[in-house]
Amino acid sequence: NQGGGLFSDEATMLSNVTVSGNQANQGGGIFSTAGTTELQSATIANNSDGILNFVATIELRNTIVAENLNFDVSGLFDDLGNNLIGISD
């Protein structure tokens, strides 16, 4: 399964949310496959994975992505400022 907290295959905007406590084979917190996923003032933590970007656009602003089990961010993302990112590859 993919995207335990959110599976996104189109434009998605999350603001002032917490995605936590989710599990999936890929992208326990967020799995994004297309479009732009924008996170603003969000926390992605304590999931099996944080954010898995599969050829989509990820935009992060004022966002914490940390303390996820396997990784925090996998794939490219746009840092729009004031983010705290744990481990990215």
CSV table of N, CA and C in Angstrom, one decimal:
chain,number,residue,atom,x,y,z
A,1,ASN,N,0.8,-1.2,0.0
A,1,ASN,CA,0.0,0.0,0.0
A,1,ASN,C,0.9,1.2,0.0
A,2,GLN,N,0.3,2.4,-0.4
A,2,GLN,CA,1.0,3.6,-0.6
A,2,GLN,C,0.3,4.8,0.1
A,3,GLY,N,1.0,5.7,0.7
A,3,GLY,CA,0.4,6.8,1.3
A,3,GLY,C,-0.5,6.6,2.4
A,4,GLY,N,0.1,6.1,3.5
A,4,GLY,CA,-0.7,5.8,4.7
A,4,GLY,C,-1.5,7.0,5.2
A,5,GLY,N,-0.9,8.2,5.2
A,5,GLY,CA,-1.6,9.4,5.7
A,5,GLY,C,-2.3,10.1,4.5
A,6,LEU,N,-1.6,10.2,3.4
A,6,LEU,CA,-2.2,10.8,2.2
A,6,LEU,C,-1.6,10.2,0.9
A,7,PHE,N,-2.4,9.8,0.0
A,7,PHE,CA,-1.9,9.5,-1.4
A,7,PHE,C,-2.4,10.6,-2.3
A,8,SER,N,-1.4,11.2,-3.0
A,8,SER,CA,-1.8,12.4,-3.8
A,8,SER,C,-1.4,12.1,-5.2
A,9,ASP,N,-2.3,12.2,-6.2
A,9,ASP,CA,-2.0,12.1,-7.6
A,9,ASP,C,-2.5,13.3,-8.4
A,10,GLU,N,-2.8,14.4,-7.6
A,10,GLU,CA,-3.2,15.7,-8.2
A,10,GLU,C,-2.8,16.8,-7.3
A,11,ALA,N,-3.1,18.0,-7.7
A,11,ALA,CA,-2.7,19.2,-6.9
A,11,ALA,C,-3.4,19.1,-5.5
A,12,THR,N,-2.5,19.2,-4.5
A,12,THR,CA,-3.0,19.1,-3.1
A,12,THR,C,-2.4,20.2,-2.3
A,13,MET,N,-3.1,20.8,-1.4
A,13,MET,CA,-2.6,21.8,-0.5
A,13,MET,C,-3.0,21.5,0.9
A,14,LEU,N,-2.0,21.3,1.8
A,14,LEU,CA,-2.3,21.1,3.3
A,14,LEU,C,-1.8,22.2,4.1
A,15,SER,N,-2.6,22.8,5.0
A,15,SER,CA,-2.1,23.9,5.8
A,15,SER,C,-2.6,23.7,7.2
A,16,ASN,N,-1.6,23.9,8.2
A,16,ASN,CA,-1.9,23.8,9.6
A,16,ASN,C,-2.4,22.4,9.9
A,17,VAL,N,-1.7,21.4,9.5
A,17,VAL,CA,-2.1,20.0,9.7
A,17,VAL,C,-1.0,19.2,10.3
A,18,THR,N,-1.3,18.1,11.0
A,18,THR,CA,-0.3,17.1,11.4
A,18,THR,C,-0.7,15.8,10.8
A,19,VAL,N,0.4,15.1,10.2
A,19,VAL,CA,0.2,13.8,9.6
A,19,VAL,C,1.1,12.9,10.5
A,20,SER,N,0.6,12.1,11.3
A,20,SER,CA,1.4,11.3,12.3
A,20,SER,C,0.7,9.9,12.5
A,21,GLY,N,1.6,8.9,12.8
A,21,GLY,CA,1.1,7.6,13.2
A,21,GLY,C,0.6,6.8,12.1
A,22,ASN,N,1.1,7.0,10.9
A,22,ASN,CA,0.6,6.2,9.7
A,22,ASN,C,1.7,5.3,9.2
A,23,GLN,N,1.2,4.2,8.6
A,23,GLN,CA,2.1,3.2,8.1
A,23,GLN,C,1.7,2.8,6.7
A,24,ALA,N,2.7,2.5,5.8
A,24,ALA,CA,2.4,2.1,4.5
A,24,ALA,C,3.7,1.4,3.9
A,25,ASN,N,3.6,0.6,2.9
A,25,ASN,CA,4.8,0.1,2.3
A,25,ASN,C,5.7,1.2,1.6
A,26,GLN,N,5.0,2.2,1.1
A,26,GLN,CA,5.7,3.3,0.5
A,26,GLN,C,5.0,4.6,1.0
A,27,GLY,N,5.8,5.6,1.5
A,27,GLY,CA,5.2,6.9,1.8
A,27,GLY,C,4.2,6.8,3.0
A,28,GLY,N,4.7,6.3,4.1
A,28,GLY,CA,3.8,6.2,5.2
A,28,GLY,C,3.0,7.5,5.6
A,29,GLY,N,3.7,8.6,5.5
A,29,GLY,CA,3.0,9.9,5.8
A,29,GLY,C,2.3,10.4,4.5
A,30,ILE,N,3.1,10.7,3.5
A,30,ILE,CA,2.6,11.2,2.2
A,30,ILE,C,3.3,10.5,1.1
A,31,PHE,N,2.5,10.1,0.1
A,31,PHE,CA,3.0,9.5,-1.2
A,31,PHE,C,2.5,10.4,-2.3
A,32,SER,N,3.3,11.0,-3.0
A,32,SER,CA,2.9,12.0,-4.1
A,32,SER,C,3.4,11.5,-5.4
A,33,THR,N,2.4,11.3,-6.4
A,33,THR,CA,2.8,10.7,-7.7
A,33,THR,C,2.6,11.7,-8.8
A,34,ALA,N,1.9,12.8,-8.7
A,34,ALA,CA,1.7,13.8,-9.8
A,34,ALA,C,1.2,15.1,-9.2
A,35,GLY,N,1.3,16.1,-10.0
A,35,GLY,CA,0.8,17.4,-9.6
A,35,GLY,C,1.7,18.0,-8.5
A,36,THR,N,1.3,19.0,-7.9
A,36,THR,CA,2.0,19.7,-6.8
A,36,THR,C,1.4,19.5,-5.5
A,37,THR,N,2.1,19.0,-4.5
A,37,THR,CA,1.7,18.9,-3.2
A,37,THR,C,2.4,20.0,-2.4
A,38,GLU,N,1.6,20.9,-1.8
A,38,GLU,CA,2.1,22.0,-1.1
A,38,GLU,C,1.7,21.8,0.4
A,39,LEU,N,2.7,21.9,1.3
A,39,LEU,CA,2.5,21.9,2.7
A,39,LEU,C,2.9,23.2,3.3
A,40,GLN,N,2.1,23.8,4.1
A,40,GLN,CA,2.4,25.0,4.8
A,40,GLN,C,2.0,24.9,6.2
A,41,SER,N,2.9,25.2,7.1
A,41,SER,CA,2.7,25.1,8.5
A,41,SER,C,2.2,23.7,8.9
A,42,ALA,N,2.9,22.7,8.4
A,42,ALA,CA,2.4,21.3,8.7
A,42,ALA,C,3.5,20.6,9.5
A,43,THR,N,3.1,19.5,10.1
A,43,THR,CA,4.1,18.6,10.8
A,43,THR,C,3.8,17.2,10.2
A,44,ILE,N,4.9,16.6,9.7
A,44,ILE,CA,4.9,15.2,9.2
A,44,ILE,C,5.9,14.4,10.1
A,45,ALA,N,5.4,13.6,11.1
A,45,ALA,CA,6.3,13.0,12.0
A,45,ALA,C,5.7,11.7,12.5
A,46,ASN,N,6.6,10.8,13.0
A,46,ASN,CA,6.2,9.5,13.6
A,46,ASN,C,5.3,8.6,12.7
A,47,ASN,N,5.7,8.6,11.4
A,47,ASN,CA,5.1,7.7,10.4
A,47,ASN,C,6.1,6.6,10.0
A,48,SER,N,5.8,5.6,9.3
A,48,SER,CA,6.8,4.6,8.8
A,48,SER,C,7.7,5.3,7.9
A,49,ASP,N,7.3,6.2,7.0
A,49,ASP,CA,8.1,7.1,6.2
A,49,ASP,C,7.5,8.4,6.3
A,50,GLY,N,8.3,9.5,5.9
A,50,GLY,CA,7.7,10.8,5.9
A,50,GLY,C,7.0,11.1,4.6
A,51,ILE,N,7.7,11.7,3.7
A,51,ILE,CA,7.2,12.1,2.4
A,51,ILE,C,8.0,11.4,1.3
A,52,LEU,N,7.3,10.6,0.4
A,52,LEU,CA,7.9,10.0,-0.7
A,52,LEU,C,7.4,10.7,-2.0
A,53,ASN,N,8.3,11.3,-2.7
A,53,ASN,CA,7.9,12.1,-3.9
A,53,ASN,C,8.3,11.2,-5.1
A,54,PHE,N,7.3,10.8,-5.9
A,54,PHE,CA,7.6,10.0,-7.1
A,54,PHE,C,7.1,10.8,-8.3
A,55,VAL,N,8.1,11.6,-8.8
A,55,VAL,CA,7.9,12.5,-10.0
A,55,VAL,C,6.9,13.6,-9.8
A,56,ALA,N,6.6,14.0,-8.7
A,56,ALA,CA,5.6,15.1,-8.4
A,56,ALA,C,6.4,16.3,-8.0
A,57,THR,N,5.8,17.4,-7.7
A,57,THR,CA,6.4,18.6,-7.1
A,57,THR,C,5.9,18.7,-5.7
A,58,ILE,N,6.9,18.8,-4.7
A,58,ILE,CA,6.6,19.0,-3.3
A,58,ILE,C,7.1,20.3,-2.9
A,59,GLU,N,6.3,21.2,-2.3
A,59,GLU,CA,6.6,22.5,-1.9
A,59,GLU,C,6.4,22.5,-0.4
A,60,LEU,N,7.4,22.9,0.4
A,60,LEU,CA,7.4,23.0,1.8
A,60,LEU,C,7.6,24.4,2.3
A,61,ARG,N,6.8,24.9,3.2
A,61,ARG,CA,6.9,26.2,3.8
A,61,ARG,C,6.5,26.1,5.3
A,62,ASN,N,7.4,26.6,6.2
A,62,ASN,CA,7.1,26.5,7.6
A,62,ASN,C,6.6,25.1,8.1
A,63,THR,N,7.3,24.1,7.6
A,63,THR,CA,6.9,22.7,7.8
A,63,THR,C,8.0,21.9,8.5
A,64,ILE,N,7.6,21.0,9.4
A,64,ILE,CA,8.5,20.1,10.1
A,64,ILE,C,8.3,18.7,9.5
A,65,VAL,N,9.3,18.1,9.0
A,65,VAL,CA,9.3,16.7,8.6
A,65,VAL,C,10.5,16.0,9.3
A,66,ALA,N,10.1,15.3,10.3
A,66,ALA,CA,11.2,14.7,11.1
A,66,ALA,C,10.7,13.5,12.0
A,67,GLU,N,11.6,12.7,12.5
A,67,GLU,CA,11.3,11.6,13.4
A,67,GLU,C,10.4,10.5,12.7
A,68,ASN,N,10.5,10.4,11.4
A,68,ASN,CA,9.8,9.3,10.8
A,68,ASN,C,10.7,8.1,10.8
A,69,LEU,N,10.2,6.9,10.7
A,69,LEU,CA,11.0,5.7,11.0
A,69,LEU,C,12.1,5.4,9.9
A,70,ASN,N,11.7,5.3,8.6
A,70,ASN,CA,12.7,4.9,7.6
A,70,ASN,C,13.4,6.2,7.0
A,71,PHE,N,12.7,7.2,6.6
A,71,PHE,CA,13.2,8.4,6.1
A,71,PHE,C,12.2,9.5,6.3
A,72,ASP,N,12.7,10.8,6.2
A,72,ASP,CA,11.8,11.9,6.3
A,72,ASP,C,11.3,12.4,5.0
A,73,VAL,N,12.3,12.6,4.1
A,73,VAL,CA,11.9,13.0,2.7
A,73,VAL,C,12.7,12.2,1.7
A,74,SER,N,12.0,11.6,0.8
A,74,SER,CA,12.7,10.9,-0.3
A,74,SER,C,12.2,11.5,-1.6
A,75,GLY,N,13.2,11.9,-2.4
A,75,GLY,CA,12.9,12.6,-3.7
A,75,GLY,C,13.1,14.1,-3.5
A,76,LEU,N,13.0,14.8,-4.6
A,76,LEU,CA,13.2,16.2,-4.7
A,76,LEU,C,12.0,17.0,-4.0
A,77,PHE,N,12.4,18.1,-3.4
A,77,PHE,CA,11.3,19.0,-2.9
A,77,PHE,C,11.8,20.5,-3.0
A,78,ASP,N,10.9,21.4,-3.0
A,78,ASP,CA,11.2,22.8,-3.0
A,78,ASP,C,11.1,23.4,-1.6
A,79,ASP,N,12.2,23.9,-1.1
A,79,ASP,CA,12.2,24.5,0.2
A,79,ASP,C,11.9,26.0,0.1
A,80,LEU,N,10.6,26.3,0.5
A,80,LEU,CA,10.2,27.7,0.4
A,80,LEU,C,10.4,28.5,1.6
A,81,GLY,N,11.2,27.9,2.6
A,81,GLY,CA,11.6,28.7,3.7
A,81,GLY,C,11.0,28.2,5.0
A,82,ASN,N,11.9,28.3,6.1
A,82,ASN,CA,11.5,28.1,7.5
A,82,ASN,C,11.0,26.6,7.7
A,83,ASN,N,11.8,25.7,7.2
A,83,ASN,CA,11.4,24.3,7.3
A,83,ASN,C,12.4,23.6,8.2
A,84,LEU,N,12.0,22.5,8.9
A,84,LEU,CA,12.9,21.6,9.6
A,84,LEU,C,12.8,20.3,9.0
A,85,ILE,N,13.8,19.8,8.4
A,85,ILE,CA,13.8,18.5,7.7
A,85,ILE,C,14.8,17.6,8.4
A,86,GLY,N,14.4,16.4,8.8
A,86,GLY,CA,15.3,15.5,9.4
A,86,GLY,C,16.3,14.9,8.4
A,87,ILE,N,15.9,13.7,7.9
A,87,ILE,CA,16.8,13.0,6.9
A,87,ILE,C,16.2,13.0,5.5
A,88,SER,N,16.9,13.5,4.5
A,88,SER,CA,16.4,13.5,3.2
A,88,SER,C,17.5,12.8,2.3
A,89,ASP,N,17.0,12.2,1.2
A,89,ASP,CA,17.9,11.6,0.2
A,89,ASP,C,17.7,12.1,-1.1
